[in-house]
């Protein structure tokens, strides 16, 4: 009772699933270095790049989980907002930093409005948010396909060379936005490692901002509304409004996340590309130790790193170890099994564990 | 006794060494109406669960003693077997399928079938239903009950009174029914419907079926039953012929107890005459605890008790004032109207609330004690925030340490999660949160529910201390009369969603019992106690 300092206990944040997957990751990396003769530094470089690329998308899960709507399986909804913002920016001939800033501002605007509606929807389907969100995500992809094929956009940079509508992939080097954040203050460590400083900075700044937000009055209110709606109500909080705020946050973060993803990847991917993006992202935060009801920024960082590292390393390792054309197929099969297995495992924990 | 149909012999039941039924000996005779009464938690439901072989009994180690039917021991392991013995139950909540007709509900799973060509090939389960015979059976059962509604009417949309009859008809349609248990059958019925029902029960008894009638309505019992058995705290107090007793005596026996928490200073406490809270015509839509128009006022500095039986609306009052369940009516707090259905403003105006559902509503179980204590004050009054609007961990921590010391909360650290504490300490965390709000008026519901006896006294002492030292006004709702009588200045008894009366804590047991069962309104003049 006389204790005056908070003691940080790392182990209280890490659960069994995280340790198992982390062990699996170590095994893959070991196999890669020992049998595959892949330099460790090369694999590490891939891990860091992919962590930066996906970090903000994984962070988008945090407000949704904390507000009680569960992991945001409707991530494509937010992603569409970001893609739309990027297309508008290209259409209006923005380049480089200008393109990035305009996309970000537009994305925040569009995603706020869409997030509000998405939050309203989530409030009307309490109890089955995750299922509904998944299909809302799918539906939004279909809806936006109509926009992509329409004649709203006329810029040559995005159009098919023949016919109308937008291409499936738009190269960002056309607008000098390829790796714009990755290259900011980037530096080399040894022969194989390039640190994408700008992207990592953005990821960590946003993580810290969310950490602070969840220590503010509204952040705590959102977390309480998610953890125990009746408790929140008895404390005079408006649970539904808090869930809407969280939905706006998660949608905005998803929109920003895809912009960061796109510049790191080098392409804006339209049409069905975002369809399945929610699943690896959900898997990542759950692997980090979050449950469907409770997540921390720490889970985001750990999960984004472990999960993306695993995808980044398993592919070349298996490629080396299995000769022939089957390798690529096999790799993808294993990736699918692992990724969906993780989601399944994590969602099973949700139902049985807490109540 | 030769005509003894059912007998309980030395039946006891314990949950984890805690006896909820002690040595019950009870005989039920064929054709008699046997009333069973007692307060909530007296053991009525447990006794019926034993009779019906409910899994809750068998999953917790069974029971001691023996239940015999016609002198032979019965071994009922499931409600299904109870039906084979000819025992039926009319439930308080209707177990009917709304989209089926009355006949279909009555005959559910006991359908009369005839062969058709498909069943000849594919077997029993595909036989056709013989609606003609089924309707005839249903008609017969309905006629016994004097019910003139068509048997092919859909159950959905029937008045509750009729649903109750359908439920009874289903039981009496079972062949060889010997004993019927009615669990508070009139609780949901209007007066005229109740009268019909009671007549039907009399008819059933006259046809030789034994009836166990559980009710809180004493006047019903005295007019209907042949014998009455009173349970209190798991013990059988007495079985009497109704002829030899009266309402007042039954009420007294039902409530009377060795008051273990005594009122030590009989000295009259003083409090001002100023009215702090004035409630008029409060109606609350809390499921299971409907409040149907309640008026009362609370004076500054007083401890007001609200008592009554479960399901009669006493818990709804605090929930309604706080706006947790939808409410209507008029409330004045400190001379100003209090907005209804707006928890935030109610809390902001200086009222704190401790819910009866400590774990579900009262606490954020997987958060730290200190955040639990600071939470409402932070959200409502904007306290414990730094200039940047972030949580001020230092202030939260200091406040928590003060509350932990003041209230003697037993914990390893203020960062322990609230869910890890014992019931008594959890309650203290709730009290700590309420005190942090610095309220003028405190609503506290079931303050000692699920708390062991030692901690109970601490909580009650704490409430009294708050009232005496801080001058806080307290409205305490409790199912435990003894508790209310030990610290309250006056006690409102709620019955069927309305105020049955206001009593002094030292009023006689019988008055409490009568008011709780709603019998006092039907007695003329004063009570001769």
PDB file of C-alpha atoms in Angstrom, chain A residues 1-7 212-218 220-221 223-225 227-228 230-237 294 296 354, chain B residues 324 343-344 347 359-364 366-367 372 375-376 378-380 385 389-391 393 397 401 404 409 411-413 415 433:
ATOM      1  CA  UNK A   1       0.000   0.000   0.000  1.00  0.00           C
ATOM      2  CA  UNK A   2       2.958   2.256   0.407  1.00  0.00           C
ATOM      3  CA  UNK A   3       4.021   1.627  -3.150  1.00  0.00           C
ATOM      4  CA  UNK A   4       4.463   4.899  -4.965  1.00  0.00           C
ATOM      5  CA  UNK A   5       5.953   3.943  -8.305  1.00  0.00           C
ATOM      6  CA  UNK A   6       4.347   2.079 -11.113  1.00  0.00           C
ATOM      7  CA  UNK A   7       6.378  -0.975 -11.860  1.00  0.00           C
ATOM      8  CA  UNK A 212      -1.645   9.692 -25.060  1.00  0.00           C
ATOM      9  CA  UNK A 213      -5.184   9.746 -26.375  1.00  0.00           C
ATOM     10  CA  UNK A 214      -6.067   6.677 -24.344  1.00  0.00           C
ATOM     11  CA  UNK A 215      -4.818   8.460 -21.263  1.00  0.00           C
ATOM     12  CA  UNK A 216      -7.078  11.447 -21.901  1.00  0.00           C
ATOM     13  CA  UNK A 217     -10.586  11.871 -20.578  1.00  0.00           C
ATOM     14  CA  UNK A 218     -12.238  10.832 -23.836  1.00  0.00           C
ATOM     15  CA  UNK A 220     -10.500   6.513 -20.960  1.00  0.00           C
ATOM     16  CA  UNK A 221     -14.207   7.012 -21.584  1.00  0.00           C
ATOM     17  CA  UNK A 223     -12.019   2.246 -23.152  1.00  0.00           C
ATOM     18  CA  UNK A 224     -14.555   2.069 -20.310  1.00  0.00           C
ATOM     19  CA  UNK A 225     -17.452   2.006 -22.780  1.00  0.00           C
ATOM     20  CA  UNK A 227     -14.789  -2.854 -21.390  1.00  0.00           C
ATOM     21  CA  UNK A 228     -18.057  -2.483 -19.496  1.00  0.00           C
ATOM     22  CA  UNK A 230     -23.092  -0.641 -18.075  1.00  0.00           C
ATOM     23  CA  UNK A 231     -20.297   0.721 -15.906  1.00  0.00           C
ATOM     24  CA  UNK A 232     -19.760   3.520 -18.408  1.00  0.00           C
ATOM     25  CA  UNK A 233     -23.455   4.312 -18.490  1.00  0.00           C
ATOM     26  CA  UNK A 234     -23.651   4.444 -14.716  1.00  0.00           C
ATOM     27  CA  UNK A 235     -20.787   6.937 -14.798  1.00  0.00           C
ATOM     28  CA  UNK A 236     -22.823   9.174 -17.074  1.00  0.00           C
ATOM     29  CA  UNK A 237     -21.061   8.346 -20.344  1.00  0.00           C
ATOM     30  CA  UNK A 294      -8.497  -5.168 -24.917  1.00  0.00           C
ATOM     31  CA  UNK A 296      -2.517  -1.645 -25.972  1.00  0.00           C
ATOM     32  CA  UNK A 354     -12.667 -13.661 -20.535  1.00  0.00           C
TER      33      UNK A 354
ATOM     34  CA  UNK B 324     -29.876   4.192 -16.005  1.00  0.00           C
ATOM     35  CA  UNK B 343     -27.163  10.182 -15.930  1.00  0.00           C
ATOM     36  CA  UNK B 344     -24.432  12.690 -16.615  1.00  0.00           C
ATOM     37  CA  UNK B 347     -24.174  12.843 -11.310  1.00  0.00           C
ATOM     38  CA  UNK B 359     -19.512  -6.582 -10.732  1.00  0.00           C
ATOM     39  CA  UNK B 360     -21.633  -5.780 -13.752  1.00  0.00           C
ATOM     40  CA  UNK B 361     -22.296  -2.065 -13.311  1.00  0.00           C
ATOM     41  CA  UNK B 362     -20.326  -0.910 -10.309  1.00  0.00           C
ATOM     42  CA  UNK B 363     -16.796  -1.736 -11.334  1.00  0.00           C
ATOM     43  CA  UNK B 364     -14.432  -1.821 -14.261  1.00  0.00           C
ATOM     44  CA  UNK B 366      -9.951  -5.414 -15.256  1.00  0.00           C
ATOM     45  CA  UNK B 367      -8.785  -1.907 -14.475  1.00  0.00           C
ATOM     46  CA  UNK B 372     -11.918   2.806 -10.656  1.00  0.00           C
ATOM     47  CA  UNK B 375     -13.193   7.392 -12.883  1.00  0.00           C
ATOM     48  CA  UNK B 376     -16.538   9.081 -12.296  1.00  0.00           C
ATOM     49  CA  UNK B 378     -12.764  12.438 -13.819  1.00  0.00           C
ATOM     50  CA  UNK B 379     -15.532  11.978 -16.351  1.00  0.00           C
ATOM     51  CA  UNK B 380     -18.142  14.124 -14.647  1.00  0.00           C
ATOM     52  CA  UNK B 385      -6.633  15.642 -15.449  1.00  0.00           C
ATOM     53  CA  UNK B 389      -6.216  16.922 -20.628  1.00  0.00           C
ATOM     54  CA  UNK B 390      -4.350  13.733 -19.837  1.00  0.00           C
ATOM     55  CA  UNK B 391      -4.819  11.566 -16.773  1.00  0.00           C
ATOM     56  CA  UNK B 393      -1.505   9.645 -12.526  1.00  0.00           C
ATOM     57  CA  UNK B 397      -2.694   7.637  -7.098  1.00  0.00           C
ATOM     58  CA  UNK B 401      -4.087   5.860  -1.344  1.00  0.00           C
ATOM     59  CA  UNK B 404      -7.522   2.867   0.672  1.00  0.00           C
ATOM     60  CA  UNK B 409      -9.450  -1.449   1.479  1.00  0.00           C
ATOM     61  CA  UNK B 411      -5.234  -4.816  -1.450  1.00  0.00           C
ATOM     62  CA  UNK B 412      -1.630  -5.406  -2.396  1.00  0.00           C
ATOM     63  CA  UNK B 413      -1.373  -2.128  -4.291  1.00  0.00           C
ATOM     64  CA  UNK B 415      -2.691  -0.842  -9.159  1.00  0.00           C
ATOM     65  CA  UNK B 433     -15.428   6.254  -6.036  1.00  0.00           C
TER      66      UNK B 433
END
